[in-house]
Amino acid sequence: MSNDVWPLVHAERRALIAELEGLAPDQWAQPSRCAGWTVHDVVAHLVDVAESTRLGFARDMLTARFDFDLQNERGIARAKGATPAQTLQRLKKAAARTTTPLAPTDTRIVEEVVHGEDIRGPLGLQRNYPVQSIERSLRQQLRTSTKFGGARELVAGVRLVATDTDLTIGTGREIRGTAIELLLACAGRNDLLAS
């Protein structure tokens, strides 16, 4: 297991916290890119996954009868404060953690970047992500089955070419986009892979 992803994860958490500190109350209630989740819900989810441990995640999945959606909803309810300020404080407290559920460590940077975009996109916020964060996230998504939120089956026979950085992955039919657009496509957030 590689631990060198944690500085990237922590940097993403800090960047998101800085942006969240300036949000108005109505922005917290705005729908995110995650169906059925507000910005506040996504932040609570990030708190929950930051606090998650392998044993705790296994227990939560067992009690949710291996239903990821139910496990996520329970995690949001557990991590969400009565106010956005409380949830933000919980995220600040969890920001430096290095715990992870039963998943490859690189999934932590995927969570931070993709859910960061789930929040930023609807709010009209933009982040200039470090290339290494996007590339590691993208490579992790390409290794992960669609059964677990990845894109491995979707990109078989596809060559992904980033138009804003020197990043090319795979062979076959070429799909072009910015690195973040390619990552979001591999996370099911846009239809670039369908083109």
Backbone as JSON Lines, residues from 0, in Angstrom:
{"i":0,"aa":"M","n":[0.85,-1.18,0.0],"ca":[0.0,0.0,0.0],"c":[0.89,1.23,0.0]}
{"i":1,"aa":"S","n":[0.6,2.14,-0.89],"ca":[1.4,3.35,-1.04],"c":[0.85,4.47,-0.18]}
{"i":2,"aa":"N","n":[1.72,5.08,0.62],"ca":[1.3,6.18,1.48],"c":[1.62,7.54,0.89]}
{"i":3,"aa":"D","n":[2.27,7.59,-0.28],"ca":[2.66,8.89,-0.83],"c":[1.48,9.67,-1.4]}
{"i":4,"aa":"V","n":[0.29,9.09,-1.38],"ca":[-0.9,9.81,-1.85],"c":[-1.41,10.79,-0.8]}
{"i":5,"aa":"W","n":[-1.06,10.59,0.46],"ca":[-1.64,11.4,1.54],"c":[-1.34,12.89,1.43]}
{"i":6,"aa":"P","n":[-0.14,13.32,1.05],"ca":[0.05,14.77,0.87],"c":[-0.89,15.37,-0.18]}
{"i":7,"aa":"L","n":[-1.18,14.61,-1.23],"ca":[-2.12,15.08,-2.25],"c":[-3.54,15.16,-1.68]}
{"i":8,"aa":"V","n":[-3.93,14.14,-0.94],"ca":[-5.26,14.11,-0.32],"c":[-5.42,15.28,0.64]}
{"i":9,"aa":"H","n":[-4.42,15.49,1.48],"ca":[-4.49,16.57,2.47],"c":[-4.54,17.94,1.79]}
{"i":10,"aa":"A","n":[-3.79,18.1,0.71],"ca":[-3.83,19.37,-0.03],"c":[-5.21,19.62,-0.61]}
{"i":11,"aa":"E","n":[-5.85,18.58,-1.14],"ca":[-7.2,18.74,-1.69],"c":[-8.21,19.07,-0.6]}
{"i":12,"aa":"R","n":[-8.07,18.42,0.54],"ca":[-8.98,18.73,1.65],"c":[-8.83,20.18,2.09]}
{"i":13,"aa":"R","n":[-7.58,20.64,2.21],"ca":[-7.35,22.03,2.62],"c":[-7.91,23.02,1.6]}
{"i":14,"aa":"A","n":[-7.72,22.73,0.32],"ca":[-8.22,23.63,-0.73],"c":[-9.74,23.71,-0.69]}
{"i":15,"aa":"L","n":[-10.39,22.58,-0.51],"ca":[-11.85,22.58,-0.45],"c":[-12.34,23.32,0.79]}
{"i":16,"aa":"I","n":[-11.71,23.08,1.92],"ca":[-12.09,23.78,3.16],"c":[-12.01,25.29,2.96]}
{"i":17,"aa":"A","n":[-10.94,25.76,2.33],"ca":[-10.79,27.2,2.11],"c":[-11.94,27.75,1.27]}
{"i":18,"aa":"E","n":[-12.37,26.99,0.27],"ca":[-13.49,27.45,-0.56],"c":[-14.82,27.38,0.19]}
{"i":19,"aa":"L","n":[-14.99,26.33,0.98],"ca":[-16.24,26.17,1.72],"c":[-16.44,27.26,2.76]}
{"i":20,"aa":"E","n":[-15.35,27.77,3.3],"ca":[-15.45,28.82,4.32],"c":[-16.14,30.07,3.8]}
{"i":21,"aa":"G","n":[-16.11,30.28,2.49],"ca":[-16.71,31.48,1.92],"c":[-18.13,31.29,1.39]}
{"i":22,"aa":"L","n":[-18.71,30.1,1.57],"ca":[-20.04,29.85,1.02],"c":[-21.14,30.51,1.84]}
{"i":23,"aa":"A","n":[-22.14,30.97,1.13],"ca":[-23.35,31.5,1.77],"c":[-24.25,30.32,2.15]}
{"i":24,"aa":"P","n":[-25.14,30.49,3.12],"ca":[-26.01,29.38,3.54],"c":[-26.8,28.75,2.4]}
{"i":25,"aa":"D","n":[-27.29,29.55,1.46],"ca":[-28.06,28.98,0.35],"c":[-27.2,28.12,-0.57]}
{"i":26,"aa":"Q","n":[-25.9,28.39,-0.63],"ca":[-25.01,27.58,-1.46],"c":[-24.84,26.17,-0.88]}
{"i":27,"aa":"W","n":[-24.86,26.06,0.43],"ca":[-24.76,24.75,1.08],"c":[-25.97,23.87,0.75]}
{"i":28,"aa":"A","n":[-27.11,24.5,0.51],"ca":[-28.34,23.77,0.22],"c":[-28.51,23.46,-1.26]}
{"i":29,"aa":"Q","n":[-27.62,23.97,-2.09],"ca":[-27.71,23.78,-3.54],"c":[-27.46,22.32,-3.9]}
{"i":30,"aa":"P","n":[-28.16,21.79,-4.91],"ca":[-27.89,20.42,-5.36],"c":[-26.46,20.3,-5.89]}
{"i":31,"aa":"S","n":[-25.83,19.18,-5.6],"ca":[-24.49,18.88,-6.11],"c":[-24.64,18.05,-7.38]}
{"i":32,"aa":"R","n":[-23.51,17.6,-7.91],"ca":[-23.55,16.71,-9.07],"c":[-23.93,15.28,-8.67]}
{"i":33,"aa":"C","n":[-23.98,14.99,-7.39],"ca":[-24.39,13.67,-6.91],"c":[-25.9,13.68,-6.76]}
{"i":34,"aa":"A","n":[-26.57,12.85,-7.52],"ca":[-28.04,12.83,-7.52],"c":[-28.6,12.7,-6.11]}
{"i":35,"aa":"G","n":[-29.46,13.64,-5.76],"ca":[-30.12,13.61,-4.46],"c":[-29.33,14.19,-3.31]}
{"i":36,"aa":"W","n":[-28.09,14.61,-3.57],"ca":[-27.25,15.16,-2.51],"c":[-27.05,16.65,-2.71]}
{"i":37,"aa":"T","n":[-27.16,17.4,-1.62],"ca":[-26.82,18.83,-1.64],"c":[-25.31,18.97,-1.46]}
{"i":38,"aa":"V","n":[-24.84,20.2,-1.59],"ca":[-23.43,20.48,-1.29],"c":[-23.13,20.05,0.14]}
{"i":39,"aa":"H","n":[-24.03,20.37,1.07],"ca":[-23.85,19.99,2.48],"c":[-23.72,18.48,2.62]}
{"i":40,"aa":"D","n":[-24.55,17.72,1.9],"ca":[-24.48,16.26,1.95],"c":[-23.13,15.74,1.46]}
{"i":41,"aa":"V","n":[-22.61,16.31,0.37],"ca":[-21.32,15.85,-0.16],"c":[-20.21,16.14,0.83]}
{"i":42,"aa":"V","n":[-20.25,17.3,1.47],"ca":[-19.24,17.62,2.49],"c":[-19.33,16.62,3.64]}
{"i":43,"aa":"A","n":[-20.55,16.29,4.07],"ca":[-20.72,15.3,5.13],"c":[-20.18,13.94,4.69]}
{"i":44,"aa":"H","n":[-20.39,13.58,3.43],"ca":[-19.84,12.33,2.9],"c":[-18.31,12.35,2.98]}
{"i":45,"aa":"L","n":[-17.71,13.48,2.63],"ca":[-16.25,13.59,2.7],"c":[-15.75,13.47,4.14]}
{"i":46,"aa":"V","n":[-16.51,13.99,5.09],"ca":[-16.16,13.81,6.51],"c":[-16.21,12.32,6.84]}
{"i":47,"aa":"D","n":[-17.3,11.67,6.44],"ca":[-17.48,10.26,6.75],"c":[-16.36,9.4,6.17]}
{"i":48,"aa":"V","n":[-16.0,9.62,4.91],"ca":[-14.95,8.79,4.32],"c":[-13.58,9.13,4.9]}
{"i":49,"aa":"A","n":[-13.37,10.37,5.3],"ca":[-12.09,10.74,5.93],"c":[-11.94,10.06,7.29]}
{"i":50,"aa":"E","n":[-13.05,9.87,7.98],"ca":[-13.02,9.25,9.3],"c":[-13.12,7.73,9.24]}
{"i":51,"aa":"S","n":[-13.41,7.2,8.07],"ca":[-13.64,5.77,7.91],"c":[-12.36,4.96,8.12]}
{"i":52,"aa":"T","n":[-12.52,3.83,8.76],"ca":[-11.42,2.87,8.92],"c":[-11.82,1.58,8.21]}
{"i":53,"aa":"R","n":[-10.87,0.71,8.0],"ca":[-11.17,-0.55,7.34],"c":[-12.2,-1.36,8.13]}
{"i":54,"aa":"L","n":[-12.0,-1.47,9.42],"ca":[-12.92,-2.23,10.26],"c":[-14.29,-1.55,10.31]}
{"i":55,"aa":"G","n":[-14.3,-0.24,10.49],"ca":[-15.56,0.49,10.55],"c":[-16.34,0.39,9.26]}
{"i":56,"aa":"F","n":[-15.64,0.48,8.13],"ca":[-16.3,0.37,6.84],"c":[-16.89,-1.03,6.66]}
{"i":57,"aa":"A","n":[-16.12,-2.05,7.03],"ca":[-16.63,-3.43,6.92],"c":[-17.89,-3.6,7.77]}
{"i":58,"aa":"R","n":[-17.87,-3.08,8.98],"ca":[-19.04,-3.15,9.86],"c":[-20.23,-2.41,9.24]}
{"i":59,"aa":"D","n":[-19.97,-1.2,8.72],"ca":[-21.04,-0.4,8.12],"c":[-21.64,-1.1,6.9]}
{"i":60,"aa":"M","n":[-20.8,-1.72,6.09],"ca":[-21.31,-2.43,4.91],"c":[-22.13,-3.64,5.33]}
{"i":61,"aa":"L","n":[-21.69,-4.33,6.36],"ca":[-22.42,-5.49,6.85],"c":[-23.8,-5.08,7.36]}
{"i":62,"aa":"T","n":[-23.86,-4.02,8.16],"ca":[-25.16,-3.58,8.69],"c":[-26.05,-2.99,7.6]}
{"i":63,"aa":"A","n":[-25.45,-2.53,6.51],"ca":[-26.23,-2.02,5.38],"c":[-26.54,-3.13,4.37]}
{"i":64,"aa":"R","n":[-26.21,-4.36,4.72],"ca":[-26.42,-5.52,3.85],"c":[-25.74,-5.34,2.49]}
{"i":65,"aa":"F","n":[-24.54,-4.77,2.54],"ca":[-23.69,-4.57,1.36],"c":[-24.33,-3.66,0.3]}
{"i":66,"aa":"D","n":[-25.18,-2.76,0.76],"ca":[-25.82,-1.77,-0.1],"c":[-25.02,-0.47,0.04]}
{"i":67,"aa":"F","n":[-24.2,-0.14,-0.99],"ca":[-23.35,1.05,-0.93],"c":[-24.17,2.33,-0.73]}
{"i":68,"aa":"D","n":[-25.3,2.42,-1.4],"ca":[-26.13,3.62,-1.27],"c":[-26.62,3.8,0.16]}
{"i":69,"aa":"L","n":[-27.1,2.72,0.76],"ca":[-27.57,2.79,2.15],"c":[-26.41,3.12,3.09]}
{"i":70,"aa":"Q","n":[-25.26,2.5,2.86],"ca":[-24.09,2.78,3.69],"c":[-23.7,4.25,3.58]}
{"i":71,"aa":"N","n":[-23.73,4.8,2.37],"ca":[-23.4,6.21,2.18],"c":[-24.42,7.12,2.86]}
{"i":72,"aa":"E","n":[-25.7,6.81,2.74],"ca":[-26.74,7.63,3.38],"c":[-26.56,7.63,4.9]}
{"i":73,"aa":"R","n":[-26.28,6.48,5.46],"ca":[-26.06,6.4,6.91],"c":[-24.8,7.18,7.31]}
{"i":74,"aa":"G","n":[-23.78,7.1,6.49],"ca":[-22.55,7.85,6.77],"c":[-22.77,9.34,6.73]}
{"i":75,"aa":"I","n":[-23.56,9.81,5.77],"ca":[-23.88,11.24,5.69],"c":[-24.65,11.66,6.93]}
{"i":76,"aa":"A","n":[-25.64,10.87,7.31],"ca":[-26.44,11.21,8.5],"c":[-25.56,11.28,9.75]}
{"i":77,"aa":"R","n":[-24.59,10.38,9.83],"ca":[-23.7,10.33,10.99],"c":[-22.74,11.53,11.01]}
{"i":78,"aa":"A","n":[-22.27,11.95,9.85],"ca":[-21.23,12.99,9.78],"c":[-21.77,14.4,9.64]}
{"i":79,"aa":"K","n":[-23.01,14.52,9.25],"ca":[-23.58,15.84,8.96],"c":[-23.96,16.56,10.25]}
{"i":80,"aa":"G","n":[-23.43,17.76,10.39],"ca":[-23.77,18.58,11.54],"c":[-25.15,19.19,11.38]}
{"i":81,"aa":"A","n":[-25.66,19.77,12.45],"ca":[-26.96,20.44,12.4],"c":[-26.91,21.67,11.5]}
{"i":82,"aa":"T","n":[-25.71,22.21,11.32],"ca":[-25.51,23.37,10.46],"c":[-24.31,23.11,9.55]}
{"i":83,"aa":"P","n":[-24.23,23.83,8.43],"ca":[-23.03,23.7,7.59],"c":[-21.75,24.02,8.36]}
{"i":84,"aa":"A","n":[-21.81,25.0,9.25],"ca":[-20.61,25.36,10.02],"c":[-20.12,24.18,10.86]}
{"i":85,"aa":"Q","n":[-21.05,23.42,11.42],"ca":[-20.65,22.25,12.21],"c":[-20.02,21.18,11.32]}
{"i":86,"aa":"T","n":[-20.6,20.96,10.15],"ca":[-20.04,19.97,9.24],"c":[-18.67,20.41,8.75]}
{"i":87,"aa":"L","n":[-18.52,21.69,8.45],"ca":[-17.22,22.21,8.03],"c":[-16.19,22.03,9.14]}
{"i":88,"aa":"Q","n":[-16.57,22.26,10.37],"ca":[-15.65,22.06,11.5],"c":[-15.23,20.6,11.58]}
{"i":89,"aa":"R","n":[-16.15,19.68,11.33],"ca":[-15.83,18.25,11.34],"c":[-14.86,17.9,10.22]}
{"i":90,"aa":"L","n":[-15.04,18.54,9.05],"ca":[-14.12,18.3,7.95],"c":[-12.73,18.82,8.29]}
{"i":91,"aa":"K","n":[-12.67,19.98,8.9],"ca":[-11.37,20.52,9.32],"c":[-10.67,19.57,10.29]}
{"i":92,"aa":"K","n":[-11.44,19.03,11.21],"ca":[-10.87,18.11,12.21],"c":[-10.37,16.82,11.57]}
{"i":93,"aa":"A","n":[-11.05,16.37,10.52],"ca":[-10.69,15.11,9.85],"c":[-9.67,15.29,8.73]}
{"i":94,"aa":"A","n":[-9.34,16.52,8.38],"ca":[-8.56,16.8,7.17],"c":[-7.19,16.13,7.12]}
{"i":95,"aa":"A","n":[-6.54,15.96,8.25],"ca":[-5.19,15.39,8.26],"c":[-5.18,13.88,8.46]}
{"i":96,"aa":"R","n":[-6.33,13.27,8.53],"ca":[-6.39,11.82,8.77],"c":[-5.82,11.03,7.6]}
{"i":97,"aa":"T","n":[-5.34,9.83,7.92],"ca":[-4.8,8.93,6.91],"c":[-5.46,7.55,7.01]}
{"i":98,"aa":"T","n":[-6.7,7.54,7.43],"ca":[-7.44,6.28,7.5],"c":[-8.2,6.09,6.19]}
{"i":99,"aa":"T","n":[-8.52,4.84,5.92],"ca":[-9.19,4.53,4.66],"c":[-10.09,3.32,4.84]}
{"i":100,"aa":"P","n":[-11.19,3.27,4.1],"ca":[-12.01,2.06,4.12],"c":[-11.3,0.92,3.4]}
{"i":101,"aa":"L","n":[-11.99,-0.18,3.21],"ca":[-11.44,-1.33,2.5],"c":[-11.37,-1.01,1.01]}
{"i":102,"aa":"A","n":[-10.33,-0.3,0.63],"ca":[-10.16,0.11,-0.76],"c":[-8.7,0.51,-0.96]}
{"i":103,"aa":"P","n":[-8.23,0.49,-2.2],"ca":[-6.86,0.96,-2.46],"c":[-6.7,2.41,-1.98]}
{"i":104,"aa":"T","n":[-5.53,2.72,-1.48],"ca":[-5.29,4.05,-0.92],"c":[-5.51,5.16,-1.94]}
{"i":105,"aa":"D","n":[-5.21,4.91,-3.21],"ca":[-5.41,5.95,-4.23],"c":[-6.88,6.33,-4.41]}
{"i":106,"aa":"T","n":[-7.8,5.51,-3.9],"ca":[-9.21,5.92,-3.98],"c":[-9.46,7.16,-3.13]}
{"i":107,"aa":"R","n":[-8.58,7.45,-2.2],"ca":[-8.77,8.64,-1.35],"c":[-8.6,9.92,-2.17]}
{"i":108,"aa":"I","n":[-7.66,9.94,-3.11],"ca":[-7.5,11.14,-3.93],"c":[-8.64,11.23,-4.94]}
{"i":109,"aa":"V","n":[-9.14,10.09,-5.41],"ca":[-10.31,10.1,-6.3],"c":[-11.49,10.74,-5.57]}
{"i":110,"aa":"E","n":[-11.74,10.32,-4.34],"ca":[-12.85,10.88,-3.55],"c":[-12.73,12.39,-3.44]}
{"i":111,"aa":"E","n":[-11.54,12.86,-3.11],"ca":[-11.37,14.3,-2.88],"c":[-11.53,15.11,-4.15]}
{"i":112,"aa":"V","n":[-10.94,14.65,-5.25],"ca":[-11.01,15.43,-6.49],"c":[-12.41,15.36,-7.09]}
{"i":113,"aa":"V","n":[-12.95,14.16,-7.23],"ca":[-14.26,14.03,-7.88],"c":[-15.35,14.69,-7.05]}
{"i":114,"aa":"H","n":[-15.38,14.43,-5.75],"ca":[-16.41,15.07,-4.93],"c":[-16.16,16.57,-4.79]}
{"i":115,"aa":"G","n":[-14.9,16.98,-4.86],"ca":[-14.62,18.41,-4.9],"c":[-15.29,19.05,-6.11]}
{"i":116,"aa":"E","n":[-15.22,18.36,-7.25],"ca":[-15.88,18.85,-8.46],"c":[-17.4,18.74,-8.37]}
{"i":117,"aa":"D","n":[-17.89,17.73,-7.65],"ca":[-19.34,17.62,-7.44],"c":[-19.88,18.84,-6.7]}
{"i":118,"aa":"I","n":[-19.03,19.43,-5.88],"ca":[-19.39,20.65,-5.13],"c":[-19.11,21.89,-5.98]}
{"i":119,"aa":"R","n":[-17.89,21.98,-6.51],"ca":[-17.48,23.2,-7.21],"c":[-18.28,23.47,-8.48]}
{"i":120,"aa":"G","n":[-18.53,22.43,-9.27],"ca":[-19.22,22.62,-10.54],"c":[-20.54,23.37,-10.42]}
{"i":121,"aa":"P","n":[-21.47,22.88,-9.61],"ca":[-22.76,23.57,-9.48],"c":[-22.65,24.96,-8.86]}
{"i":122,"aa":"L","n":[-21.59,25.21,-8.1],"ca":[-21.4,26.52,-7.49],"c":[-20.64,27.49,-8.38]}
{"i":123,"aa":"G","n":[-20.18,27.01,-9.54],"ca":[-19.43,27.87,-10.45],"c":[-18.01,28.14,-9.99]}
{"i":124,"aa":"L","n":[-17.49,27.27,-9.12],"ca":[-16.12,27.42,-8.63],"c":[-15.19,26.57,-9.47]}
{"i":125,"aa":"Q","n":[-13.95,27.01,-9.62],"ca":[-12.97,26.25,-10.39],"c":[-11.7,26.08,-9.58]}
{"i":126,"aa":"R","n":[-11.08,24.92,-9.77],"ca":[-9.8,24.65,-9.11],"c":[-8.8,24.21,-10.17]}
{"i":127,"aa":"N","n":[-7.62,24.74,-10.06],"ca":[-6.52,24.32,-10.92],"c":[-5.8,23.19,-10.18]}
{"i":128,"aa":"Y","n":[-6.22,21.96,-10.43],"ca":[-5.7,20.81,-9.7],"c":[-4.26,20.51,-10.09]}
{"i":129,"aa":"P","n":[-3.46,20.05,-9.15],"ca":[-2.14,19.55,-9.5],"c":[-2.28,18.37,-10.47]}
{"i":130,"aa":"V","n":[-1.46,18.34,-11.49],"ca":[-1.53,17.28,-12.5],"c":[-1.41,15.91,-11.84]}
{"i":131,"aa":"Q","n":[-0.54,15.79,-10.84],"ca":[-0.34,14.5,-10.19],"c":[-1.63,14.0,-9.53]}
{"i":132,"aa":"S","n":[-2.41,14.89,-8.96],"ca":[-3.67,14.49,-8.33],"c":[-4.66,13.97,-9.36]}
{"i":133,"aa":"I","n":[-4.75,14.65,-10.49],"ca":[-5.66,14.22,-11.55],"c":[-5.19,12.91,-12.15]}
{"i":134,"aa":"E","n":[-3.89,12.81,-12.44],"ca":[-3.38,11.6,-13.07],"c":[-3.55,10.38,-12.17]}
{"i":135,"aa":"R","n":[-3.24,10.52,-10.89],"ca":[-3.41,9.37,-9.98],"c":[-4.87,8.98,-9.86]}
{"i":136,"aa":"S","n":[-5.73,9.98,-9.8],"ca":[-7.17,9.7,-9.72],"c":[-7.64,8.98,-10.98]}
{"i":137,"aa":"L","n":[-7.22,9.48,-12.12],"ca":[-7.63,8.89,-13.39],"c":[-7.13,7.45,-13.5]}
{"i":138,"aa":"R","n":[-5.88,7.23,-13.19],"ca":[-5.33,5.86,-13.27],"c":[-6.06,4.92,-12.32]}
{"i":139,"aa":"Q","n":[-6.43,5.4,-11.13],"ca":[-7.18,4.57,-10.19],"c":[-8.56,4.23,-10.76]}
{"i":140,"aa":"Q","n":[-9.22,5.21,-11.36],"ca":[-10.54,4.95,-11.95],"c":[-10.45,3.92,-13.07]}
{"i":141,"aa":"L","n":[-9.35,3.94,-13.81],"ca":[-9.18,3.0,-14.92],"c":[-8.9,1.59,-14.43]}
{"i":142,"aa":"R","n":[-8.37,1.45,-13.21],"ca":[-8.12,0.13,-12.62],"c":[-9.36,-0.43,-11.92]}
{"i":143,"aa":"T","n":[-10.33,0.43,-11.65],"ca":[-11.48,0.05,-10.84],"c":[-12.66,-0.35,-11.71]}
{"i":144,"aa":"S","n":[-13.28,-1.46,-11.36],"ca":[-14.45,-1.94,-12.09],"c":[-15.62,-0.96,-11.97]}
{"i":145,"aa":"T","n":[-16.46,-0.95,-12.98],"ca":[-17.67,-0.13,-12.93],"c":[-18.57,-0.56,-11.77]}
{"i":146,"aa":"K","n":[-18.45,-1.79,-11.33],"ca":[-19.24,-2.27,-10.18],"c":[-18.93,-1.48,-8.92]}
{"i":147,"aa":"F","n":[-17.73,-0.89,-8.88],"ca":[-17.3,-0.13,-7.71],"c":[-17.07,1.34,-8.04]}
{"i":148,"aa":"G","n":[-17.75,1.84,-9.06],"ca":[-17.67,3.25,-9.4],"c":[-16.53,3.65,-10.31]}
{"i":149,"aa":"G","n":[-15.81,2.67,-10.83],"ca":[-14.69,2.96,-11.73],"c":[-15.1,2.92,-13.18]}
{"i":150,"aa":"A","n":[-14.12,2.8,-14.06],"ca":[-14.4,2.86,-15.5],"c":[-13.64,1.81,-16.3]}
{"i":151,"aa":"R","n":[-13.09,0.79,-15.62],"ca":[-12.24,-0.17,-16.31],"c":[-12.92,-0.76,-17.56]}
{"i":152,"aa":"E","n":[-14.14,-1.19,-17.44],"ca":[-14.83,-1.8,-18.57],"c":[-15.18,-0.77,-19.65]}
{"i":153,"aa":"L","n":[-15.44,0.45,-19.23],"ca":[-15.83,1.51,-20.17],"c":[-14.69,1.98,-21.06]}
{"i":154,"aa":"V","n":[-13.46,1.85,-20.58],"ca":[-12.32,2.38,-21.34],"c":[-11.52,1.29,-22.05]}
{"i":155,"aa":"A","n":[-12.01,0.07,-22.04],"ca":[-11.34,-0.99,-22.79],"c":[-11.38,-0.61,-24.27]}
{"i":156,"aa":"G","n":[-10.22,-0.56,-24.9],"ca":[-10.15,-0.17,-26.31],"c":[-10.27,1.32,-26.55]}
{"i":157,"aa":"V","n":[-9.94,2.1,-25.53],"ca":[-10.03,3.56,-25.64],"c":[-8.68,4.17,-25.28]}
{"i":158,"aa":"R","n":[-8.34,5.21,-26.0],"ca":[-7.12,5.98,-25.7],"c":[-7.57,7.35,-25.2]}
{"i":159,"aa":"L","n":[-7.27,7.67,-23.94],"ca":[-7.62,8.95,-23.35],"c":[-6.47,9.92,-23.55]}
{"i":160,"aa":"V","n":[-6.76,11.08,-24.1],"ca":[-5.73,12.09,-24.37],"c":[-6.16,13.4,-23.72]}
{"i":161,"aa":"A","n":[-5.36,13.85,-22.76],"ca":[-5.64,15.14,-22.11],"c":[-5.16,16.26,-23.02]}
{"i":162,"aa":"T","n":[-6.0,17.26,-23.18],"ca":[-5.68,18.38,-24.06],"c":[-4.94,19.5,-23.33]}
{"i":163,"aa":"D","n":[-4.86,19.41,-22.01],"ca":[-4.25,20.5,-21.24],"c":[-2.97,20.08,-20.52]}
{"i":164,"aa":"T","n":[-2.56,18.84,-20.69],"ca":[-1.34,18.35,-20.07],"c":[-0.82,17.16,-20.87]}
{"i":165,"aa":"D","n":[0.39,16.75,-20.61],"ca":[1.0,15.64,-21.35],"c":[0.57,14.32,-20.7]}
{"i":166,"aa":"L","n":[-0.66,13.92,-20.95],"ca":[-1.2,12.71,-20.36],"c":[-1.99,11.95,-21.42]}
{"i":167,"aa":"T","n":[-1.52,10.75,-21.72],"ca":[-2.2,9.85,-22.65],"c":[-2.19,8.47,-22.03]}
{"i":168,"aa":"I","n":[-3.37,7.85,-21.98],"ca":[-3.5,6.52,-21.36],"c":[-4.33,5.64,-22.28]}
{"i":169,"aa":"G","n":[-3.85,4.41,-22.5],"ca":[-4.62,3.42,-23.24],"c":[-4.34,3.41,-24.72]}
{"i":170,"aa":"T","n":[-5.02,2.49,-25.4],"ca":[-4.9,2.35,-26.85],"c":[-6.28,2.13,-27.44]}
{"i":171,"aa":"G","n":[-6.44,2.57,-28.67],"ca":[-7.73,2.37,-29.34],"c":[-8.35,3.69,-29.75]}
{"i":172,"aa":"R","n":[-9.68,3.69,-29.79],"ca":[-10.44,4.89,-30.17],"c":[-10.05,6.04,-29.25]}
{"i":173,"aa":"E","n":[-9.75,7.19,-29.84],"ca":[-9.24,8.32,-29.07],"c":[-10.38,9.19,-28.53]}
{"i":174,"aa":"I","n":[-10.28,9.5,-27.25],"ca":[-11.2,10.44,-26.6],"c":[-10.35,11.55,-26.01]}
{"i":175,"aa":"R","n":[-10.68,12.78,-26.38],"ca":[-9.9,13.94,-25.95],"c":[-10.72,14.82,-25.02]}
{"i":176,"aa":"G","n":[-10.03,15.42,-24.08],"ca":[-10.65,16.37,-23.16],"c":[-9.61,16.84,-22.18]}
{"i":177,"aa":"T","n":[-9.94,17.84,-21.39],"ca":[-8.99,18.23,-20.35],"c":[-8.85,17.07,-19.38]}
{"i":178,"aa":"A","n":[-7.78,17.08,-18.62],"ca":[-7.54,15.99,-17.67],"c":[-8.71,15.84,-16.7]}
{"i":179,"aa":"I","n":[-9.23,16.96,-16.2],"ca":[-10.36,16.88,-15.25],"c":[-11.61,16.37,-15.96]}
{"i":180,"aa":"E","n":[-11.83,16.74,-17.21],"ca":[-12.98,16.22,-17.96],"c":[-12.87,14.7,-18.15]}
{"i":181,"aa":"L","n":[-11.67,14.22,-18.44],"ca":[-11.47,12.78,-18.59],"c":[-11.73,12.06,-17.28]}
{"i":182,"aa":"L","n":[-11.22,12.62,-16.18],"ca":[-11.47,12.0,-14.87],"c":[-12.96,11.97,-14.56]}
{"i":183,"aa":"L","n":[-13.63,13.09,-14.76],"ca":[-15.06,13.15,-14.46],"c":[-15.85,12.18,-15.34]}
{"i":184,"aa":"A","n":[-15.42,12.0,-16.58],"ca":[-16.07,11.0,-17.45],"c":[-15.89,9.61,-16.87]}
{"i":185,"aa":"C","n":[-14.7,9.33,-16.37],"ca":[-14.41,8.01,-15.8],"c":[-15.06,7.81,-14.43]}
{"i":186,"aa":"A","n":[-15.63,8.88,-13.9],"ca":[-16.36,8.8,-12.64],"c":[-17.87,8.93,-12.88]}
{"i":187,"aa":"G","n":[-18.27,8.91,-14.16],"ca":[-19.68,8.96,-14.49],"c":[-20.32,10.33,-14.36]}
{"i":188,"aa":"R","n":[-19.5,11.4,-14.37],"ca":[-20.03,12.75,-14.17],"c":[-20.29,13.5,-15.48]}
{"i":189,"aa":"N","n":[-19.86,12.96,-16.6],"ca":[-20.18,13.55,-17.91],"c":[-20.23,12.41,-18.93]}
{"i":190,"aa":"D","n":[-20.65,12.72,-20.14],"ca":[-20.82,11.67,-21.16],"c":[-19.72,11.66,-22.22]}
{"i":191,"aa":"L","n":[-18.55,12.14,-21.85],"ca":[-17.43,12.19,-22.78],"c":[-17.08,10.8,-23.33]}
{"i":192,"aa":"L","n":[-17.2,9.76,-22.51],"ca":[-16.86,8.41,-22.97],"c":[-17.87,7.88,-23.98]}
{"i":193,"aa":"A","n":[-19.06,8.46,-24.01],"ca":[-20.09,8.01,-24.95],"c":[-19.88,8.59,-26.34]}
{"i":194,"aa":"S","n":[-19.01,9.6,-26.45],"ca":[-18.8,10.27,-27.75],"c":[-17.98,9.42,-28.7]}
